[in-house]
Short mmCIF file of C-alpha atoms in Angstrom, two decimals:
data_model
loop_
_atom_site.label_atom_id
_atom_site.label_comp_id
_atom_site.label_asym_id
_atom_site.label_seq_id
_atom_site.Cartn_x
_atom_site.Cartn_y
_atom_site.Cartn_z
CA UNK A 272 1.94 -114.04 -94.25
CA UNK A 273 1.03 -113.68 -97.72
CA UNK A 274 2.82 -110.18 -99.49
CA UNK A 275 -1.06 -109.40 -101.15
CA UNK A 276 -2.93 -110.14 -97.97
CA UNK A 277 -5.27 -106.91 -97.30
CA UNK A 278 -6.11 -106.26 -93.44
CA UNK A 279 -8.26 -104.38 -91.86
CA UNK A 280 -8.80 -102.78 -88.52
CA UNK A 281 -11.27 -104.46 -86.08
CA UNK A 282 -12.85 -102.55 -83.78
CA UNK A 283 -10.81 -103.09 -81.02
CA UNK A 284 -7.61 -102.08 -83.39
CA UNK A 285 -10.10 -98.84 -84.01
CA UNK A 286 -10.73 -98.40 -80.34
CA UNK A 287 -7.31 -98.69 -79.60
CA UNK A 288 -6.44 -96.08 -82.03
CA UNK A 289 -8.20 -93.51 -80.00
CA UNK A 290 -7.49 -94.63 -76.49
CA UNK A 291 -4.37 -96.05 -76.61
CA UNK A 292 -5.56 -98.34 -73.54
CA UNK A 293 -2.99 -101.40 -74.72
CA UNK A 294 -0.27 -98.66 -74.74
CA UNK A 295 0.95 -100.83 -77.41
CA UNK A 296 5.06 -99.85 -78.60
CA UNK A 297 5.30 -97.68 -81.11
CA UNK A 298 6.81 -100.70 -83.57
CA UNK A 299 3.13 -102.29 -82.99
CA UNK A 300 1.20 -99.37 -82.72
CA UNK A 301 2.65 -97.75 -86.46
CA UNK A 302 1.34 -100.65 -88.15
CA UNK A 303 -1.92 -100.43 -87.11
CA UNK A 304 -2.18 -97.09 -87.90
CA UNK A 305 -1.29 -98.15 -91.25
CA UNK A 306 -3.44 -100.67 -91.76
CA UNK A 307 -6.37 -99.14 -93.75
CA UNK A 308 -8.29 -102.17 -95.35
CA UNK A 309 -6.79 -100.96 -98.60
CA UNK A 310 -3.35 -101.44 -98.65
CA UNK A 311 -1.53 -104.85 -98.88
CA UNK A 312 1.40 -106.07 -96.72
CA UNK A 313 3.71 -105.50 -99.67
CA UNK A 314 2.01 -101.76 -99.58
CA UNK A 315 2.25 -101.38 -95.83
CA UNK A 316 5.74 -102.35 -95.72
CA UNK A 317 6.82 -99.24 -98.50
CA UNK A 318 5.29 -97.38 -96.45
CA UNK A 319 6.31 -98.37 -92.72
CA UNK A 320 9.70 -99.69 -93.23
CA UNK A 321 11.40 -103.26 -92.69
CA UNK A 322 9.33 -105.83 -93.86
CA UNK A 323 10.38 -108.34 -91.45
CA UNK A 324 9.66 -106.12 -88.44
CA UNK A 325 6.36 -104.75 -90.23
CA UNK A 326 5.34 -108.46 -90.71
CA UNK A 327 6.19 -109.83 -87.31
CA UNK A 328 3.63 -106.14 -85.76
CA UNK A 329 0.89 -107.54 -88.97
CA UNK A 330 1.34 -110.87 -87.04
CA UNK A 331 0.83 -109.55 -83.47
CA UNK A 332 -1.82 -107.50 -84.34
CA UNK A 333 -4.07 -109.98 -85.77
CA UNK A 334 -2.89 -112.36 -82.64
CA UNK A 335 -4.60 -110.33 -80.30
CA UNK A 336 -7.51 -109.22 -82.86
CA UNK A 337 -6.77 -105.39 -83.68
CA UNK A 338 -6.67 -106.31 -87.24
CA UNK A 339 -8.05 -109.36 -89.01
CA UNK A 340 -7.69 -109.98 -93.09
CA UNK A 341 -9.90 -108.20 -95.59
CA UNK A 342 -9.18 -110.18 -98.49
CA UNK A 343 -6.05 -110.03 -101.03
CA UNK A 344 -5.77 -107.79 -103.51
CA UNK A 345 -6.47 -110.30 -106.40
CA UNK A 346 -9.54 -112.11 -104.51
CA UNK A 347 -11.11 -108.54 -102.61
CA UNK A 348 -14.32 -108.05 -104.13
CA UNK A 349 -14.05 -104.18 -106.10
CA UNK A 350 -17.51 -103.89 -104.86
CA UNK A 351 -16.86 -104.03 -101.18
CA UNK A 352 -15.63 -100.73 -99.76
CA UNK A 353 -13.43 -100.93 -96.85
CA UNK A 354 -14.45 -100.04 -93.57
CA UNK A 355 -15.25 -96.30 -93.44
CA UNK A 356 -15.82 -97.06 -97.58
CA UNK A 357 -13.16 -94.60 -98.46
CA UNK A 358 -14.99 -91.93 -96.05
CA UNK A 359 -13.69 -88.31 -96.14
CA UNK A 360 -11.58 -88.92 -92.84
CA UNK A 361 -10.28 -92.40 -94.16
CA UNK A 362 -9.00 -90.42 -97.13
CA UNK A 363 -7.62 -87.58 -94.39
CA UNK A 364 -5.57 -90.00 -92.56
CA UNK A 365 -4.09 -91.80 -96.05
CA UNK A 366 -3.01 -88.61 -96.86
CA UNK A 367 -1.23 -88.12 -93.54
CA UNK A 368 0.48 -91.43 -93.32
CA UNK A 369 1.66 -90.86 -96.73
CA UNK A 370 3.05 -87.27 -96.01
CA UNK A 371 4.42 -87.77 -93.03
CA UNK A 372 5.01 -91.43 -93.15
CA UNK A 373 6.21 -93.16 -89.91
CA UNK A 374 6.18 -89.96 -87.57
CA UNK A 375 2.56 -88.83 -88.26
CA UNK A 376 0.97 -91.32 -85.12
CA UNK A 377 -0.21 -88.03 -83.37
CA UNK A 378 -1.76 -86.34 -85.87
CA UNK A 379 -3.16 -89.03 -87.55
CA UNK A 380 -4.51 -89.73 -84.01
CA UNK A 381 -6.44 -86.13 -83.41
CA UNK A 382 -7.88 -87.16 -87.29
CA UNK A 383 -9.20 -90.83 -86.00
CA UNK A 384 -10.72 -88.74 -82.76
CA UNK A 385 -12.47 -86.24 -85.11
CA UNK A 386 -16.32 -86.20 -85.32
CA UNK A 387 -17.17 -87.75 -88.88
CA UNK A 388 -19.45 -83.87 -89.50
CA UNK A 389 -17.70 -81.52 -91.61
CA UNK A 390 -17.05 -78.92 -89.12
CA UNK A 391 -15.45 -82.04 -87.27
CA UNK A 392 -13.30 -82.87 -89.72
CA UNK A 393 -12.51 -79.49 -91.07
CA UNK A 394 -11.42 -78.79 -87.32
CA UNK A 395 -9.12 -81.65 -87.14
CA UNK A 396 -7.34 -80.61 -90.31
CA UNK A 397 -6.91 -76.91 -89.17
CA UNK A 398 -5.45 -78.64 -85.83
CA UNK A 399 -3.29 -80.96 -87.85
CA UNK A 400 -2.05 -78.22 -89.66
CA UNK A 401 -1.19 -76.43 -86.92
CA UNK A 402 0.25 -79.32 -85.24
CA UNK A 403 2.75 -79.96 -88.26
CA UNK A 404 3.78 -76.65 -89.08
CA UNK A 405 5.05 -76.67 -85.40
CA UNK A 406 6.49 -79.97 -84.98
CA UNK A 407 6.96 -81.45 -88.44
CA UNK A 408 7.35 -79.62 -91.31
CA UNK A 409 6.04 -76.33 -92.62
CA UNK A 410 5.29 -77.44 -96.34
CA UNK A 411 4.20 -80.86 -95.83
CA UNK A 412 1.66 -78.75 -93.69
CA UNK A 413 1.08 -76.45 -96.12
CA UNK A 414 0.63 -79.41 -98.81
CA UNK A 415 -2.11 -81.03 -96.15
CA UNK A 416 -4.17 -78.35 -96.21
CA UNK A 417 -5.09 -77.74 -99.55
CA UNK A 418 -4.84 -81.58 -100.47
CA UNK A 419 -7.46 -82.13 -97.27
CA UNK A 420 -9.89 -79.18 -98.12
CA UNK A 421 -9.42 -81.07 -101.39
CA UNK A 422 -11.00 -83.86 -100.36
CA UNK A 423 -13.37 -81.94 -97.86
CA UNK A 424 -14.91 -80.09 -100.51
CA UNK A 425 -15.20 -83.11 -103.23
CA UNK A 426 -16.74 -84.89 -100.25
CA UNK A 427 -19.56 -82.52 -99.52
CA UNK B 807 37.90 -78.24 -53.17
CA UNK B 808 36.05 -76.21 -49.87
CA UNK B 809 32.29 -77.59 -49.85
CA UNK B 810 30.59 -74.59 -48.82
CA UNK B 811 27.22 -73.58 -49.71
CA UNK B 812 27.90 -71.99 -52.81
CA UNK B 813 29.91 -75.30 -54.16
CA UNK B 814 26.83 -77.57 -52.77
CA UNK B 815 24.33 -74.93 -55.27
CA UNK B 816 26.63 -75.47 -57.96
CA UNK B 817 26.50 -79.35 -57.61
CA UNK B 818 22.37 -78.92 -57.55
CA UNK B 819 22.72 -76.55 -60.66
CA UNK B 820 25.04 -79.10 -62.69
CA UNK B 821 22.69 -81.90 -61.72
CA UNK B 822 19.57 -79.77 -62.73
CA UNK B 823 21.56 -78.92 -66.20
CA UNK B 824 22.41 -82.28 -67.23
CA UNK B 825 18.47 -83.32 -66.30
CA UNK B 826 17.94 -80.37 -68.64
CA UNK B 827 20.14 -81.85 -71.02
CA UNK B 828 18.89 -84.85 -71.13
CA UNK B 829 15.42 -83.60 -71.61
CA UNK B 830 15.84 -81.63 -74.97
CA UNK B 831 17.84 -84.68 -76.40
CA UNK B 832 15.08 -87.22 -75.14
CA UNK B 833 12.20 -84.97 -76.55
CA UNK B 834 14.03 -84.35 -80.12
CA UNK B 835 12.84 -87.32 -81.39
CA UNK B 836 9.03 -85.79 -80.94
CA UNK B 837 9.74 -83.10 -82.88
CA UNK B 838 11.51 -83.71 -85.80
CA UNK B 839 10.64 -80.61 -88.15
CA UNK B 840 8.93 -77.70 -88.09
CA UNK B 841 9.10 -74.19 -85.87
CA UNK B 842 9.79 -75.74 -82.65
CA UNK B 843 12.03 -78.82 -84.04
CA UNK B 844 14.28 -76.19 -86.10
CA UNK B 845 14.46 -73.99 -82.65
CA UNK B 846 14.60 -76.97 -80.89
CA UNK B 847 18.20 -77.44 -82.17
CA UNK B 848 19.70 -74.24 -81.15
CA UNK B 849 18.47 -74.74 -77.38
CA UNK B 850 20.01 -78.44 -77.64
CA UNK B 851 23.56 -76.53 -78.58
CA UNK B 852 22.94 -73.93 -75.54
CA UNK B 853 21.99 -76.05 -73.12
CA UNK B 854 25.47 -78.46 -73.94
CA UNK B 855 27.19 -74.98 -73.70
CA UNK B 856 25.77 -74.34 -69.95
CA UNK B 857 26.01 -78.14 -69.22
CA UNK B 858 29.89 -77.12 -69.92
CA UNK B 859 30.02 -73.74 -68.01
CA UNK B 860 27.95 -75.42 -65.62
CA UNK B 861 31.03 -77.57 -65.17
CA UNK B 862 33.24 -75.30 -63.94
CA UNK B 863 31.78 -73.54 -61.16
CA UNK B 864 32.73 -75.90 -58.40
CA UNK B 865 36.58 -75.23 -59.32
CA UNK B 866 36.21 -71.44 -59.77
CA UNK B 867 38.12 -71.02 -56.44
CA UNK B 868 40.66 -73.38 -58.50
CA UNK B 869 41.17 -70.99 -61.72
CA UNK B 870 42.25 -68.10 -62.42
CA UNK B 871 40.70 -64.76 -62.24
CA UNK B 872 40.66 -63.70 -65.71
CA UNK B 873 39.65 -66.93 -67.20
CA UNK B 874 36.90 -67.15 -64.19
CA UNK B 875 35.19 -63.93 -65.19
CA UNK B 876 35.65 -64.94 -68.85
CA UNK B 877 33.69 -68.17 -68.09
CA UNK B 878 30.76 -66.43 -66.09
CA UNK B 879 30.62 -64.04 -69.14
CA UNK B 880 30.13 -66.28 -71.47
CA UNK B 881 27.46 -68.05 -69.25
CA UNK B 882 25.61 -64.72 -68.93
CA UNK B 883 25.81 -64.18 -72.93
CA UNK B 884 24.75 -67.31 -74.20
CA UNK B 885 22.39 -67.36 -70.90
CA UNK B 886 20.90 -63.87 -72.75
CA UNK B 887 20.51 -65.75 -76.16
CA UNK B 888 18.78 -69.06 -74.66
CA UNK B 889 16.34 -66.16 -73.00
CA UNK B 890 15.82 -64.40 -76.13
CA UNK B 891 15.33 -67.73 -78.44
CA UNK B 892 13.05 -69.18 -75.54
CA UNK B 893 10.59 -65.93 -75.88
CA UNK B 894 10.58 -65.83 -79.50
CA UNK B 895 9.33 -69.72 -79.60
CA UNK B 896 7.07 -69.13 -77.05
CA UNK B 897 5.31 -66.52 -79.29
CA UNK B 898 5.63 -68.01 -82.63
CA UNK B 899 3.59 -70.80 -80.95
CA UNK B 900 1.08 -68.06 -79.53
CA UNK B 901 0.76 -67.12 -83.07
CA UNK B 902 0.59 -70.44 -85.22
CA UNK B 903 -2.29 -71.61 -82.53
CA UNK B 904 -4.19 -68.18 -81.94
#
């Protein structure tokens, strides 16, 4: 697998995101959380850990069609947006992966579930916020909610 | 060791501890941070505490007086604390979801 390759989720990757009907393991089901037709393996692996187990999920993944490439970063097109096109929840859930890193699965979950309205997404965040000053950690919380009413507000 | 009733509901008790015990050390890893994970810590401590004095109780015919009533002392003490930690949780959560 190529260290530049972009990927991107298909939509059974997406549908599995919110339904967790493959119940895939948590090593499989990180990465695809990760994967946000932006980053590159070499991106995705500073972010989730050992490359060689990152690499092997990238692998699985596209085996059984949750992800598929995008492009590489050199080739990709600037002109193509990834899926979602940098959408206000897209931007929601790279903040929480890069927050929270590895452990933010759940919350990152009840973002992907969120109606794409404002009042859907502003909802989510007030219930992510919640959910990580309980469970995760108090500032990081803190830090999400004023970074994601950022973005909420810049978005419209 | 008599096995009378009180030494069989001392068996179920250490048997319903340890599946206690088990469960805050299983679930830690779902909470790593935050208000519950920092509580979450303290009731891991208690609950090894009363896995311990849990321990004991079939052999209280065993030990000695003093050190039995010492034993079921601190079991009521720490027993008060576990209470008192539980409560507070339970309404900080109230709180950070009303």
């Amino acid at each position: 697998m190529h260290r530049m390759t972009v990927f991107v989720k298909t939509a059974k990757g997406e549908e599995e995101i919110r339904t967790r009907q493959n119940k895939l393991p948590p090593a499989i089901r990180v990465p695809l959380i990760l994967v946000d037709g932006r980053s590159t393996v070499e991106e995705l692996v500073s972010k989730g850990g050992e490359q060689t187990k990152l690499t092997e999920a990238l692998a699985y993944l596209e085996q059984h069609g949750f992800i598929e490439p995008f492009g590489t970063a050199g080739t990709r097109p600037a002109s193509i947006s990834p899926p979602g096109g940098g959408s206000p929840k897209l931007q929601l859930v790279q903040l929480m992966q890069a927050l929270v890193g590895q452990g933010a699965d759940k919350v990152v979950a009840k973002l992907n579930e969120a109606p794409n309205s404002r009042d859907g997404l502003e909802a989510a965040v007030v219930a992510c916020h919640k959910l990580m000053r309980l469970t995760i950690d108090e500032k990081k919380a803190e830090e999400f909610l004023a970074r994601a009413r950022e973005i909420l507000r810049t978005a419209g | 060791m008599q096995f009378d009733i009180a030494v069989i509901i001392s068996i179920c008790s250490i048997v319903v501890m340890f599946y206690c015990l088990w469960l805050v050390l299983s679930l830690k890893s779902r909470i790593p941070g935050g208000i519950v994970g920092r509580t979450w810590r303290l009731l891991i401590i208690l609950v090894s505490f009363f896995t311990l004095g849990y321990l004991c109780t079939p052999f209280f015919g065993m030990l000695p007086a003093e050190f039995m009533k010492l034993i079921v002392a601190l079991i009521f003490f720490f027993g008060a604390i576990y209470v008192v930690v539980t409560v507070k949780l339970i309404y900080r959560v109230i709180e950070e979801l009303a």
